[in-house]
């Protein structure tokens, strides 16, 4: 028995919707952006910062937490909320995606890969991924999946899709915590019939929500959108839909217009640590010389704690001398900017004006069709 995340939909605008998602102990508004707390914190910022920005749900990586400090340690410390001091909802990623870059050897029963910490071999199975995430104790956990990089031969994509379906069934069977939601993951690359098969077989298992995986992994932006729209339209209306690893402004809004409710991406924080600032006029590099004497804020339209207090010139200085405070302050701005975009999308849906917002944002942010801008891991 898994916790059925109920979605109280309060407004719709064509395919898009705003809602309140209820987990066993917490709730959050959707559409929502989940900052990525890979190792139990979002890099360079604190839980207090995230709370002040207004985030209601964050993502943590079960794979990293299971290696350091260990799922048992987190359980002994009272679970991820009490351990990390985060009062909002938490979703844990199973680790399937992380193993992609760790020379994984996948068989029908699980995946072997090397630890990023000491190089030792680790085995993850559908059942052990569930057990680890039950110990960590997030509000929502994800099934173990296999996500091939694209482009890939159709047989490889199919094998990964069928394996993910089978692993989802096993995860559902293994899941014991009744106060925890479990999401299935749709795979199938950019092949529509394969996506359809993945949706049908995964929905049969009756999960608390559905994630759309295997997109933004090397395919063209236009292909991603076509597959995403078709996949979302096949998913049950009353369950949350989560698009994994996508976070550039235009893709977020387009996905919201199709009816996606949840997102995660390292885009705002990773860019921030490298000095790239998100703003109403697009993104820019703070390191550039012209910012050295700039007395205005990072973005004149932003009301985050960084923009309220510090100039571009000062923040550029911190960045140039590699002060960690720069990473924090710019990350706070980029996270606030992203959250504000999602809040604007919710407001636009309530007003029936999402398409106008998308047009405005597209004019500023021309999506480059090269897969850039969607880094998943921090
Ligand atoms: Zn700001």
mmCIF file of C-alpha atoms and ligand atoms in Angstrom:
data_model
loop_
_atom_site.group_PDB
_atom_site.id
_atom_site.type_symbol
_atom_site.label_atom_id
_atom_site.label_comp_id
_atom_site.label_asym_id
_atom_site.label_seq_id
_atom_site.Cartn_x
_atom_site.Cartn_y
_atom_site.Cartn_z
ATOM 1 C CA UNK A 1 0.000 0.000 0.000
ATOM 2 C CA UNK A 2 1.398 3.378 -0.983
ATOM 3 C CA UNK A 3 0.152 6.821 -0.068
ATOM 4 C CA UNK A 4 -2.076 8.107 -2.891
ATOM 5 C CA UNK A 5 -0.990 11.744 -3.451
ATOM 6 C CA UNK A 6 -4.271 13.516 -4.016
ATOM 7 C CA UNK A 7 -4.298 16.460 -6.336
ATOM 8 C CA UNK A 8 -6.894 19.118 -5.585
ATOM 9 C CA UNK A 9 -7.083 20.953 -8.911
ATOM 10 C CA UNK A 10 -8.197 24.567 -8.498
ATOM 11 C CA UNK A 11 -7.791 26.029 -11.992
ATOM 12 C CA UNK A 12 -7.217 24.814 -15.541
ATOM 13 C CA UNK A 13 -6.124 26.658 -18.667
ATOM 14 C CA UNK A 14 -6.335 24.337 -21.696
ATOM 15 C CA UNK A 15 -4.040 21.446 -20.683
ATOM 16 C CA UNK A 16 -2.360 23.308 -17.788
ATOM 17 C CA UNK A 17 -3.559 23.101 -14.198
ATOM 18 C CA UNK A 18 -2.811 24.511 -10.759
ATOM 19 C CA UNK A 19 -3.414 22.289 -7.749
ATOM 20 C CA UNK A 20 -2.599 21.451 -4.169
ATOM 21 C CA UNK A 21 -0.827 18.108 -3.783
ATOM 22 C CA UNK A 22 -1.400 16.317 -0.476
ATOM 23 C CA UNK A 23 1.094 13.803 0.854
ATOM 24 C CA UNK A 24 0.638 11.979 4.180
ATOM 25 C CA UNK A 25 2.052 14.815 6.304
ATOM 26 C CA UNK A 26 2.709 17.761 3.976
ATOM 27 C CA UNK A 27 1.257 19.646 1.061
ATOM 28 C CA UNK A 28 2.597 21.741 -1.775
ATOM 29 C CA UNK A 29 1.206 23.840 -4.591
ATOM 30 C CA UNK A 30 1.672 22.827 -8.218
ATOM 31 C CA UNK A 31 3.088 23.486 -10.726
ATOM 32 C CA UNK A 32 6.195 23.420 -8.546
ATOM 33 C CA UNK A 33 9.938 23.515 -9.020
ATOM 34 C CA UNK A 34 11.977 21.302 -6.695
ATOM 35 C CA UNK A 35 15.507 22.522 -6.004
ATOM 36 C CA UNK A 36 17.985 19.643 -6.115
ATOM 37 C CA UNK A 37 19.480 18.771 -2.738
ATOM 38 C CA UNK A 38 21.803 16.080 -4.015
ATOM 39 C CA UNK A 39 23.557 15.269 -0.742
ATOM 40 C CA UNK A 40 20.830 16.416 1.631
ATOM 41 C CA UNK A 41 21.355 20.114 0.889
ATOM 42 C CA UNK A 42 21.097 22.295 -2.176
ATOM 43 C CA UNK A 43 24.710 23.177 -2.880
ATOM 44 C CA UNK A 44 25.822 26.519 -1.403
ATOM 45 C CA UNK A 45 22.457 27.441 0.139
ATOM 46 C CA UNK A 46 20.766 26.489 3.418
ATOM 47 C CA UNK A 47 17.329 25.087 4.182
ATOM 48 C CA UNK A 48 16.503 28.484 5.686
ATOM 49 C CA UNK A 49 17.358 30.123 2.334
ATOM 50 C CA UNK A 50 15.049 27.694 0.489
ATOM 51 C CA UNK A 51 12.252 28.306 2.979
ATOM 52 C CA UNK A 52 12.680 32.093 2.672
ATOM 53 C CA UNK A 53 12.499 31.850 -1.129
ATOM 54 C CA UNK A 54 9.210 29.977 -0.733
ATOM 55 C CA UNK A 55 9.977 26.456 -1.923
ATOM 56 C CA UNK A 56 7.568 23.863 -0.560
ATOM 57 C CA UNK A 57 9.174 20.670 -1.838
ATOM 58 C CA UNK A 58 12.767 19.662 -2.565
ATOM 59 C CA UNK A 59 14.534 16.716 -4.164
ATOM 60 C CA UNK A 60 17.261 14.606 -2.547
ATOM 61 C CA UNK A 61 19.281 11.834 -4.182
ATOM 62 C CA UNK A 62 18.828 8.482 -2.469
ATOM 63 C CA UNK A 63 21.930 7.157 -4.233
ATOM 64 C CA UNK A 64 24.243 9.799 -2.753
ATOM 65 C CA UNK A 65 22.632 9.683 0.698
ATOM 66 C CA UNK A 66 22.814 5.882 0.795
ATOM 67 C CA UNK A 67 26.588 6.086 0.213
ATOM 68 C CA UNK A 68 27.201 9.023 2.565
ATOM 69 C CA UNK A 69 26.148 9.125 5.406
ATOM 70 C CA UNK A 70 24.123 5.904 4.803
ATOM 71 C CA UNK A 71 20.339 5.389 4.810
ATOM 72 C CA UNK A 72 20.521 3.755 8.266
ATOM 73 C CA UNK A 73 22.228 6.843 9.691
ATOM 74 C CA UNK A 74 19.450 9.070 8.334
ATOM 75 C CA UNK A 75 16.794 6.707 9.729
ATOM 76 C CA UNK A 76 18.510 6.734 13.143
ATOM 77 C CA UNK A 77 18.541 10.546 13.006
ATOM 78 C CA UNK A 78 14.763 10.555 12.583
ATOM 79 C CA UNK A 79 14.501 10.609 8.780
ATOM 80 C CA UNK A 80 15.450 13.144 6.128
ATOM 81 C CA UNK A 81 13.282 15.999 7.437
ATOM 82 C CA UNK A 82 14.615 15.945 10.960
ATOM 83 C CA UNK A 83 18.161 15.133 9.782
ATOM 84 C CA UNK A 84 18.329 18.020 7.300
ATOM 85 C CA UNK A 85 16.136 20.548 9.101
ATOM 86 C CA UNK A 86 13.872 20.882 6.067
ATOM 87 C CA UNK A 87 10.203 21.244 6.988
ATOM 88 C CA UNK A 88 8.728 21.070 3.493
ATOM 89 C CA UNK A 89 8.024 17.970 1.447
ATOM 90 C CA UNK A 90 10.877 15.834 0.075
ATOM 91 C CA UNK A 91 11.038 13.602 -2.983
ATOM 92 C CA UNK A 92 13.905 11.116 -3.305
ATOM 93 C CA UNK A 93 15.305 10.068 -6.637
ATOM 94 C CA UNK A 94 16.030 6.313 -6.764
ATOM 95 C CA UNK A 95 19.512 6.565 -8.217
ATOM 96 C CA UNK A 96 18.716 5.094 -11.643
ATOM 97 C CA UNK A 97 19.694 8.299 -13.402
ATOM 98 C CA UNK A 98 22.880 8.825 -11.402
ATOM 99 C CA UNK A 99 24.236 5.429 -12.372
ATOM 100 C CA UNK A 100 24.280 6.447 -16.052
ATOM 101 C CA UNK A 101 27.606 8.175 -15.689
ATOM 102 C CA UNK A 102 29.168 5.551 -13.394
ATOM 103 C CA UNK A 103 29.893 2.794 -15.897
ATOM 104 C CA UNK A 104 26.810 0.818 -14.849
ATOM 105 C CA UNK A 105 26.360 -2.839 -15.704
ATOM 106 C CA UNK A 106 22.622 -3.432 -15.922
ATOM 107 C CA UNK A 107 20.942 -6.842 -15.843
ATOM 108 C CA UNK A 108 17.312 -7.829 -15.373
ATOM 109 C CA UNK A 109 17.622 -7.827 -11.614
ATOM 110 C CA UNK A 110 19.378 -4.522 -11.040
ATOM 111 C CA UNK A 111 22.419 -2.405 -11.711
ATOM 112 C CA UNK A 112 26.067 -2.611 -10.602
ATOM 113 C CA UNK A 113 28.095 0.571 -10.535
ATOM 114 C CA UNK A 114 31.085 2.164 -8.875
ATOM 115 C CA UNK A 115 30.787 4.457 -5.868
ATOM 116 C CA UNK A 116 31.841 8.033 -6.627
ATOM 117 C CA UNK A 117 33.410 8.133 -3.160
ATOM 118 C CA UNK A 118 35.758 5.163 -2.952
ATOM 119 C CA UNK A 119 35.348 3.269 -6.236
ATOM 120 C CA UNK A 120 33.809 0.211 -4.564
ATOM 121 C CA UNK A 121 31.155 -1.774 -6.477
ATOM 122 C CA UNK A 122 27.567 -1.189 -5.444
ATOM 123 C CA UNK A 123 24.450 -3.094 -6.457
ATOM 124 C CA UNK A 124 21.026 -1.500 -6.624
ATOM 125 C CA UNK A 125 17.902 -3.580 -7.248
ATOM 126 C CA UNK A 126 14.271 -2.422 -7.526
ATOM 127 C CA UNK A 127 13.738 -3.762 -3.996
ATOM 128 C CA UNK A 128 16.874 -2.295 -2.415
ATOM 129 C CA UNK A 129 16.112 1.131 -3.955
ATOM 130 C CA UNK A 130 12.709 1.016 -2.216
ATOM 131 C CA UNK A 131 14.206 -0.126 1.098
ATOM 132 C CA UNK A 132 16.842 2.653 1.038
ATOM 133 C CA UNK A 133 14.218 5.293 0.308
ATOM 134 C CA UNK A 134 11.913 3.961 3.040
ATOM 135 C CA UNK A 135 14.776 4.431 5.516
ATOM 136 C CA UNK A 136 15.526 7.947 4.240
ATOM 137 C CA UNK A 137 11.836 8.662 4.736
ATOM 138 C CA UNK A 138 10.938 11.200 2.035
ATOM 139 C CA UNK A 139 7.269 12.040 1.413
ATOM 140 C CA UNK A 140 7.585 10.690 -2.127
ATOM 141 C CA UNK A 141 9.970 8.058 -3.455
ATOM 142 C CA UNK A 142 10.757 7.018 -7.016
ATOM 143 C CA UNK A 143 11.056 3.532 -8.524
ATOM 144 C CA UNK A 144 14.416 2.421 -9.902
ATOM 145 C CA UNK A 145 14.494 2.966 -13.667
ATOM 146 C CA UNK A 146 16.869 2.584 -16.557
ATOM 147 C CA UNK A 147 17.393 5.721 -18.622
ATOM 148 C CA UNK A 148 19.421 5.327 -21.844
ATOM 149 C CA UNK A 149 21.218 8.334 -23.362
ATOM 150 C CA UNK A 150 19.794 9.454 -26.697
ATOM 151 C CA UNK A 151 20.234 8.870 -29.560
ATOM 152 C CA UNK A 152 20.217 5.121 -28.928
ATOM 153 C CA UNK A 153 19.201 2.131 -31.114
ATOM 154 C CA UNK A 154 15.473 1.373 -30.760
ATOM 155 C CA UNK A 155 16.218 -2.077 -29.279
ATOM 156 C CA UNK A 156 18.231 -0.471 -26.482
ATOM 157 C CA UNK A 157 15.418 2.011 -25.716
ATOM 158 C CA UNK A 158 12.831 -0.796 -25.770
ATOM 159 C CA UNK A 159 14.833 -3.050 -23.492
ATOM 160 C CA UNK A 160 15.269 -0.212 -20.991
ATOM 161 C CA UNK A 161 11.558 0.630 -21.146
ATOM 162 C CA UNK A 162 10.429 -2.974 -20.554
ATOM 163 C CA UNK A 163 12.959 -3.380 -17.779
ATOM 164 C CA UNK A 164 11.758 -0.172 -16.122
ATOM 165 C CA UNK A 165 8.155 -1.467 -16.256
ATOM 166 C CA UNK A 166 9.181 -4.760 -14.674
ATOM 167 C CA UNK A 167 11.251 -2.975 -12.007
ATOM 168 C CA UNK A 168 8.260 -0.694 -11.300
ATOM 169 C CA UNK A 169 6.068 -3.752 -10.626
ATOM 170 C CA UNK A 170 8.697 -5.167 -8.288
ATOM 171 C CA UNK A 171 9.120 -1.813 -6.523
ATOM 172 C CA UNK A 172 5.374 -1.551 -5.943
ATOM 173 C CA UNK A 173 5.362 -5.041 -4.428
ATOM 174 C CA UNK A 174 8.355 -4.278 -2.213
ATOM 175 C CA UNK A 175 7.039 -0.929 -0.953
ATOM 176 C CA UNK A 176 5.797 -1.228 2.637
ATOM 177 C CA UNK A 177 5.550 2.291 4.098
ATOM 178 C CA UNK A 178 1.915 3.322 3.905
ATOM 179 C CA UNK A 179 2.706 6.958 4.722
ATOM 180 C CA UNK A 180 5.008 7.302 1.713
ATOM 181 C CA UNK A 181 4.021 7.907 -1.897
ATOM 182 C CA UNK A 182 5.697 5.977 -4.730
ATOM 183 C CA UNK A 183 5.947 7.341 -8.282
ATOM 184 C CA UNK A 184 6.359 5.208 -11.403
ATOM 185 C CA UNK A 185 8.628 6.418 -14.228
ATOM 186 C CA UNK A 186 7.666 6.485 -17.910
ATOM 187 C CA UNK A 187 10.507 5.675 -20.334
ATOM 188 C CA UNK A 188 10.539 4.936 -24.064
ATOM 189 C CA UNK A 189 12.862 7.502 -25.626
ATOM 190 C CA UNK A 190 11.357 9.597 -28.414
ATOM 191 C CA UNK A 191 9.327 6.746 -29.904
ATOM 192 C CA UNK A 192 5.616 7.466 -29.387
ATOM 193 C CA UNK A 193 4.247 3.881 -29.540
ATOM 194 C CA UNK A 194 6.919 2.889 -27.012
ATOM 195 C CA UNK A 195 5.964 5.778 -24.699
ATOM 196 C CA UNK A 196 2.314 4.665 -25.001
ATOM 197 C CA UNK A 197 3.229 1.106 -24.058
ATOM 198 C CA UNK A 198 5.264 2.399 -21.124
ATOM 199 C CA UNK A 199 2.341 4.541 -19.919
ATOM 200 C CA UNK A 200 -0.184 1.690 -20.212
ATOM 201 C CA UNK A 201 1.956 -0.840 -18.375
ATOM 202 C CA UNK A 202 3.092 1.600 -15.673
ATOM 203 C CA UNK A 203 -0.386 3.038 -15.007
ATOM 204 C CA UNK A 204 -1.669 -0.542 -14.577
ATOM 205 C CA UNK A 205 0.472 -0.701 -11.433
ATOM 206 C CA UNK A 206 -1.504 2.264 -9.994
ATOM 207 C CA UNK A 207 1.235 4.554 -8.650
ATOM 208 C CA UNK A 208 0.743 7.687 -6.505
ATOM 209 C CA UNK A 209 2.074 9.791 -9.372
ATOM 210 C CA UNK A 210 4.004 9.467 -12.627
ATOM 211 C CA UNK A 211 7.382 10.802 -13.640
ATOM 212 C CA UNK A 212 8.408 11.264 -17.231
ATOM 213 C CA UNK A 213 12.017 10.197 -17.541
ATOM 214 C CA UNK A 214 14.457 9.826 -20.390
ATOM 215 C CA UNK A 215 13.853 13.252 -21.926
ATOM 216 C CA UNK A 216 16.326 16.093 -22.313
ATOM 217 C CA UNK A 217 19.108 13.500 -22.568
ATOM 218 C CA UNK A 218 20.480 14.430 -25.978
ATOM 219 C CA UNK A 219 17.431 14.637 -28.280
ATOM 220 C CA UNK A 220 16.373 17.857 -30.083
ATOM 221 C CA UNK A 221 14.143 20.271 -28.167
ATOM 222 C CA UNK A 222 11.310 19.940 -30.713
ATOM 223 C CA UNK A 223 11.389 16.129 -30.412
ATOM 224 C CA UNK A 224 11.333 16.413 -26.632
ATOM 225 C CA UNK A 225 8.236 18.634 -26.723
ATOM 226 C CA UNK A 226 6.325 16.388 -29.108
ATOM 227 C CA UNK A 227 6.963 13.279 -27.010
ATOM 228 C CA UNK A 228 6.260 15.106 -23.770
ATOM 229 C CA UNK A 229 2.894 16.441 -24.908
ATOM 230 C CA UNK A 230 1.760 13.025 -26.151
ATOM 231 C CA UNK A 231 2.974 11.280 -22.983
ATOM 232 C CA UNK A 232 1.281 13.721 -20.609
ATOM 233 C CA UNK A 233 -2.018 13.419 -22.478
ATOM 234 C CA UNK A 234 -2.027 9.661 -21.789
ATOM 235 C CA UNK A 235 -1.470 9.947 -18.032
ATOM 236 C CA UNK A 236 -4.350 9.899 -15.526
ATOM 237 C CA UNK A 237 -5.618 13.397 -14.703
ATOM 238 C CA UNK A 238 -5.930 13.003 -10.956
ATOM 239 C CA UNK A 239 -2.278 12.089 -10.288
ATOM 240 C CA UNK A 240 0.779 14.368 -10.217
ATOM 241 C CA UNK A 241 2.969 14.373 -13.334
ATOM 242 C CA UNK A 242 6.647 15.047 -12.862
ATOM 243 C CA UNK A 243 9.085 15.889 -15.665
ATOM 244 C CA UNK A 244 12.543 14.849 -14.510
ATOM 245 C CA UNK A 245 15.616 17.008 -14.959
ATOM 246 C CA UNK A 246 14.242 19.872 -17.061
ATOM 247 C CA UNK A 247 14.600 23.446 -15.838
ATOM 248 C CA UNK A 248 15.232 26.023 -18.549
ATOM 249 C CA UNK A 249 12.535 28.730 -18.536
ATOM 250 C CA UNK A 250 10.930 27.991 -21.903
ATOM 251 C CA UNK A 251 10.795 24.204 -21.396
ATOM 252 C CA UNK A 252 9.287 24.674 -17.918
ATOM 253 C CA UNK A 253 6.444 26.797 -19.255
ATOM 254 C CA UNK A 254 5.822 24.611 -22.292
ATOM 255 C CA UNK A 255 5.673 21.518 -20.077
ATOM 256 C CA UNK A 256 3.289 23.311 -17.708
ATOM 257 C CA UNK A 257 1.049 24.114 -20.680
ATOM 258 C CA UNK A 258 0.845 20.368 -21.445
ATOM 259 C CA UNK A 259 -0.191 19.616 -17.839
ATOM 260 C CA UNK A 260 3.077 18.796 -16.064
ATOM 261 C CA UNK A 261 2.926 19.546 -12.312
ATOM 262 C CA UNK A 262 6.436 18.984 -10.930
ATOM 263 C CA UNK A 263 9.995 19.744 -12.024
ATOM 264 C CA UNK A 264 13.528 19.397 -10.719
ATOM 265 C CA UNK A 265 16.765 20.674 -12.173
ATOM 266 C CA UNK A 266 20.187 21.868 -11.073
ATOM 267 C CA UNK A 267 20.007 24.576 -13.759
ATOM 268 C CA UNK A 268 19.544 27.628 -11.439
ATOM 269 C CA UNK A 269 22.193 26.660 -8.888
ATOM 270 C CA UNK A 270 24.781 25.213 -11.242
ATOM 271 C CA UNK A 271 24.579 28.264 -13.494
ATOM 272 C CA UNK A 272 24.718 30.500 -10.414
ATOM 273 C CA UNK A 273 27.933 28.949 -9.122
ATOM 274 C CA UNK A 274 29.490 29.585 -12.530
ATOM 275 C CA UNK A 275 28.428 33.221 -12.501
ATOM 276 C CA UNK A 276 25.522 32.969 -14.933
ATOM 277 C CA UNK A 277 22.583 35.082 -13.800
ATOM 278 C CA UNK A 278 18.937 34.532 -14.792
ATOM 279 C CA UNK A 279 17.095 37.794 -15.382
ATOM 280 C CA UNK A 280 14.041 39.316 -16.994
ATOM 281 C CA UNK A 281 16.161 40.117 -20.038
ATOM 282 C CA UNK A 282 17.639 36.628 -20.374
ATOM 283 C CA UNK A 283 20.793 35.175 -18.876
ATOM 284 C CA UNK A 284 24.150 36.916 -18.647
ATOM 285 C CA UNK A 285 27.646 36.251 -17.325
ATOM 286 C CA UNK A 286 28.365 38.299 -14.216
ATOM 287 C CA UNK A 287 32.143 37.917 -14.702
ATOM 288 C CA UNK A 288 32.057 40.208 -17.707
ATOM 289 C CA UNK A 289 34.046 43.376 -17.230
ATOM 290 C CA UNK A 290 31.131 45.728 -17.804
ATOM 291 C CA UNK A 291 29.582 44.548 -14.490
ATOM 292 C CA UNK A 292 32.577 45.682 -12.400
ATOM 293 C CA UNK A 293 31.199 49.182 -11.836
ATOM 294 C CA UNK A 294 27.508 48.299 -11.995
ATOM 295 C CA UNK A 295 25.694 49.610 -8.924
ATOM 296 C CA UNK A 296 22.290 48.125 -9.733
ATOM 297 C CA UNK A 297 21.071 44.653 -8.625
ATOM 298 C CA UNK A 298 21.434 41.381 -10.566
ATOM 299 C CA UNK A 299 17.912 41.874 -11.924
ATOM 300 C CA UNK A 300 15.999 45.144 -11.335
ATOM 301 C CA UNK A 301 12.662 43.276 -11.394
ATOM 302 C CA UNK A 302 13.725 40.783 -8.677
ATOM 303 C CA UNK A 303 12.916 41.155 -4.976
ATOM 304 C CA UNK A 304 15.153 38.396 -3.611
ATOM 305 C CA UNK A 305 17.369 39.038 -0.595
ATOM 306 C CA UNK A 306 20.437 39.300 -2.864
ATOM 307 C CA UNK A 307 18.893 41.876 -5.202
ATOM 308 C CA UNK A 308 17.501 43.888 -2.280
ATOM 309 C CA UNK A 309 20.953 44.427 -0.814
ATOM 310 C CA UNK A 310 23.944 43.897 -3.105
ATOM 311 C CA UNK A 311 25.136 45.388 -6.379
ATOM 312 C CA UNK A 312 26.295 43.521 -9.452
ATOM 313 C CA UNK A 313 29.713 45.095 -8.984
ATOM 314 C CA UNK A 314 30.093 43.688 -5.462
ATOM 315 C CA UNK A 315 28.786 40.229 -6.393
ATOM 316 C CA UNK A 316 31.113 40.140 -9.405
ATOM 317 C CA UNK A 317 34.024 40.956 -7.098
ATOM 318 C CA UNK A 318 33.116 38.051 -4.753
ATOM 319 C CA UNK A 319 32.886 35.742 -7.752
ATOM 320 C CA UNK A 320 36.236 36.865 -9.206
ATOM 321 C CA UNK A 321 38.054 36.234 -5.916
ATOM 322 C CA UNK A 322 36.214 32.897 -5.533
ATOM 323 C CA UNK A 323 34.457 33.741 -2.254
ATOM 324 C CA UNK A 324 31.922 30.931 -1.524
ATOM 325 C CA UNK A 325 29.474 33.663 -0.489
ATOM 326 C CA UNK A 326 29.165 34.561 -4.192
ATOM 327 C CA UNK A 327 27.875 31.045 -4.980
ATOM 328 C CA UNK A 328 25.295 31.360 -2.221
ATOM 329 C CA UNK A 329 24.059 34.841 -3.094
ATOM 330 C CA UNK A 330 23.832 34.199 -6.850
ATOM 331 C CA UNK A 331 22.189 30.798 -6.258
ATOM 332 C CA UNK A 332 19.592 32.489 -4.029
ATOM 333 C CA UNK A 333 18.841 34.910 -6.846
ATOM 334 C CA UNK A 334 18.618 32.239 -9.573
ATOM 335 C CA UNK A 335 16.430 30.004 -7.395
ATOM 336 C CA UNK A 336 14.141 32.914 -6.541
ATOM 337 C CA UNK A 337 13.953 33.843 -10.217
ATOM 338 C CA UNK A 338 12.962 30.266 -11.165
ATOM 339 C CA UNK A 339 10.407 29.987 -8.362
ATOM 340 C CA UNK A 340 8.953 33.347 -9.362
ATOM 341 C CA UNK A 341 8.550 32.102 -12.947
ATOM 342 C CA UNK A 342 6.559 29.111 -11.638
ATOM 343 C CA UNK A 343 4.419 31.397 -9.446
ATOM 344 C CA UNK A 344 3.754 33.604 -12.487
ATOM 345 C CA UNK A 345 2.716 30.476 -14.407
ATOM 346 C CA UNK A 346 0.242 29.545 -11.633
ATOM 347 C CA UNK A 347 -1.216 33.061 -11.704
ATOM 348 C CA UNK A 348 -1.435 32.985 -15.502
ATOM 349 C CA UNK A 349 -3.288 29.637 -15.410
ATOM 350 C CA UNK A 350 -5.810 31.097 -12.956
ATOM 351 C CA UNK A 351 -6.321 34.060 -15.314
ATOM 352 C CA UNK A 352 -6.477 31.852 -18.419
ATOM 353 C CA UNK A 353 -3.420 33.655 -19.793
ATOM 354 C CA UNK A 354 -0.659 31.058 -19.799
ATOM 355 C CA UNK A 355 -0.167 31.290 -23.565
ATOM 356 C CA UNK A 356 0.536 35.045 -23.248
ATOM 357 C CA UNK A 357 3.166 34.414 -20.568
ATOM 358 C CA UNK A 358 4.819 31.727 -22.695
ATOM 359 C CA UNK A 359 4.986 34.129 -25.650
ATOM 360 C CA UNK A 360 6.586 36.836 -23.490
ATOM 361 C CA UNK A 361 9.177 34.481 -22.011
ATOM 362 C CA UNK A 362 9.975 32.917 -25.403
ATOM 363 C CA UNK A 363 10.722 36.339 -26.836
ATOM 364 C CA UNK A 364 13.452 36.781 -24.221
ATOM 365 C CA UNK A 365 14.690 33.188 -23.949
ATOM 366 C CA UNK A 366 15.301 31.709 -27.332
ATOM 367 C CA UNK A 367 15.585 28.005 -26.736
ATOM 368 C CA UNK A 368 18.714 26.633 -28.301
ATOM 369 C CA UNK A 369 18.094 23.311 -29.954
ATOM 370 C CA UNK A 370 21.267 21.661 -28.736
ATOM 371 C CA UNK A 371 20.317 20.112 -25.411
ATOM 372 C CA UNK A 372 22.230 22.844 -23.580
ATOM 373 C CA UNK A 373 20.814 24.293 -20.434
ATOM 374 C CA UNK A 374 19.433 21.173 -18.832
ATOM 375 C CA UNK A 375 22.121 19.910 -16.503
ATOM 376 C CA UNK A 376 20.582 17.327 -14.189
ATOM 377 C CA UNK A 377 23.275 16.649 -11.626
ATOM 378 C CA UNK A 378 25.122 19.092 -9.469
HETATM 379 ZN ZN1 LIG B 1 17.307 38.535 -7.193
#
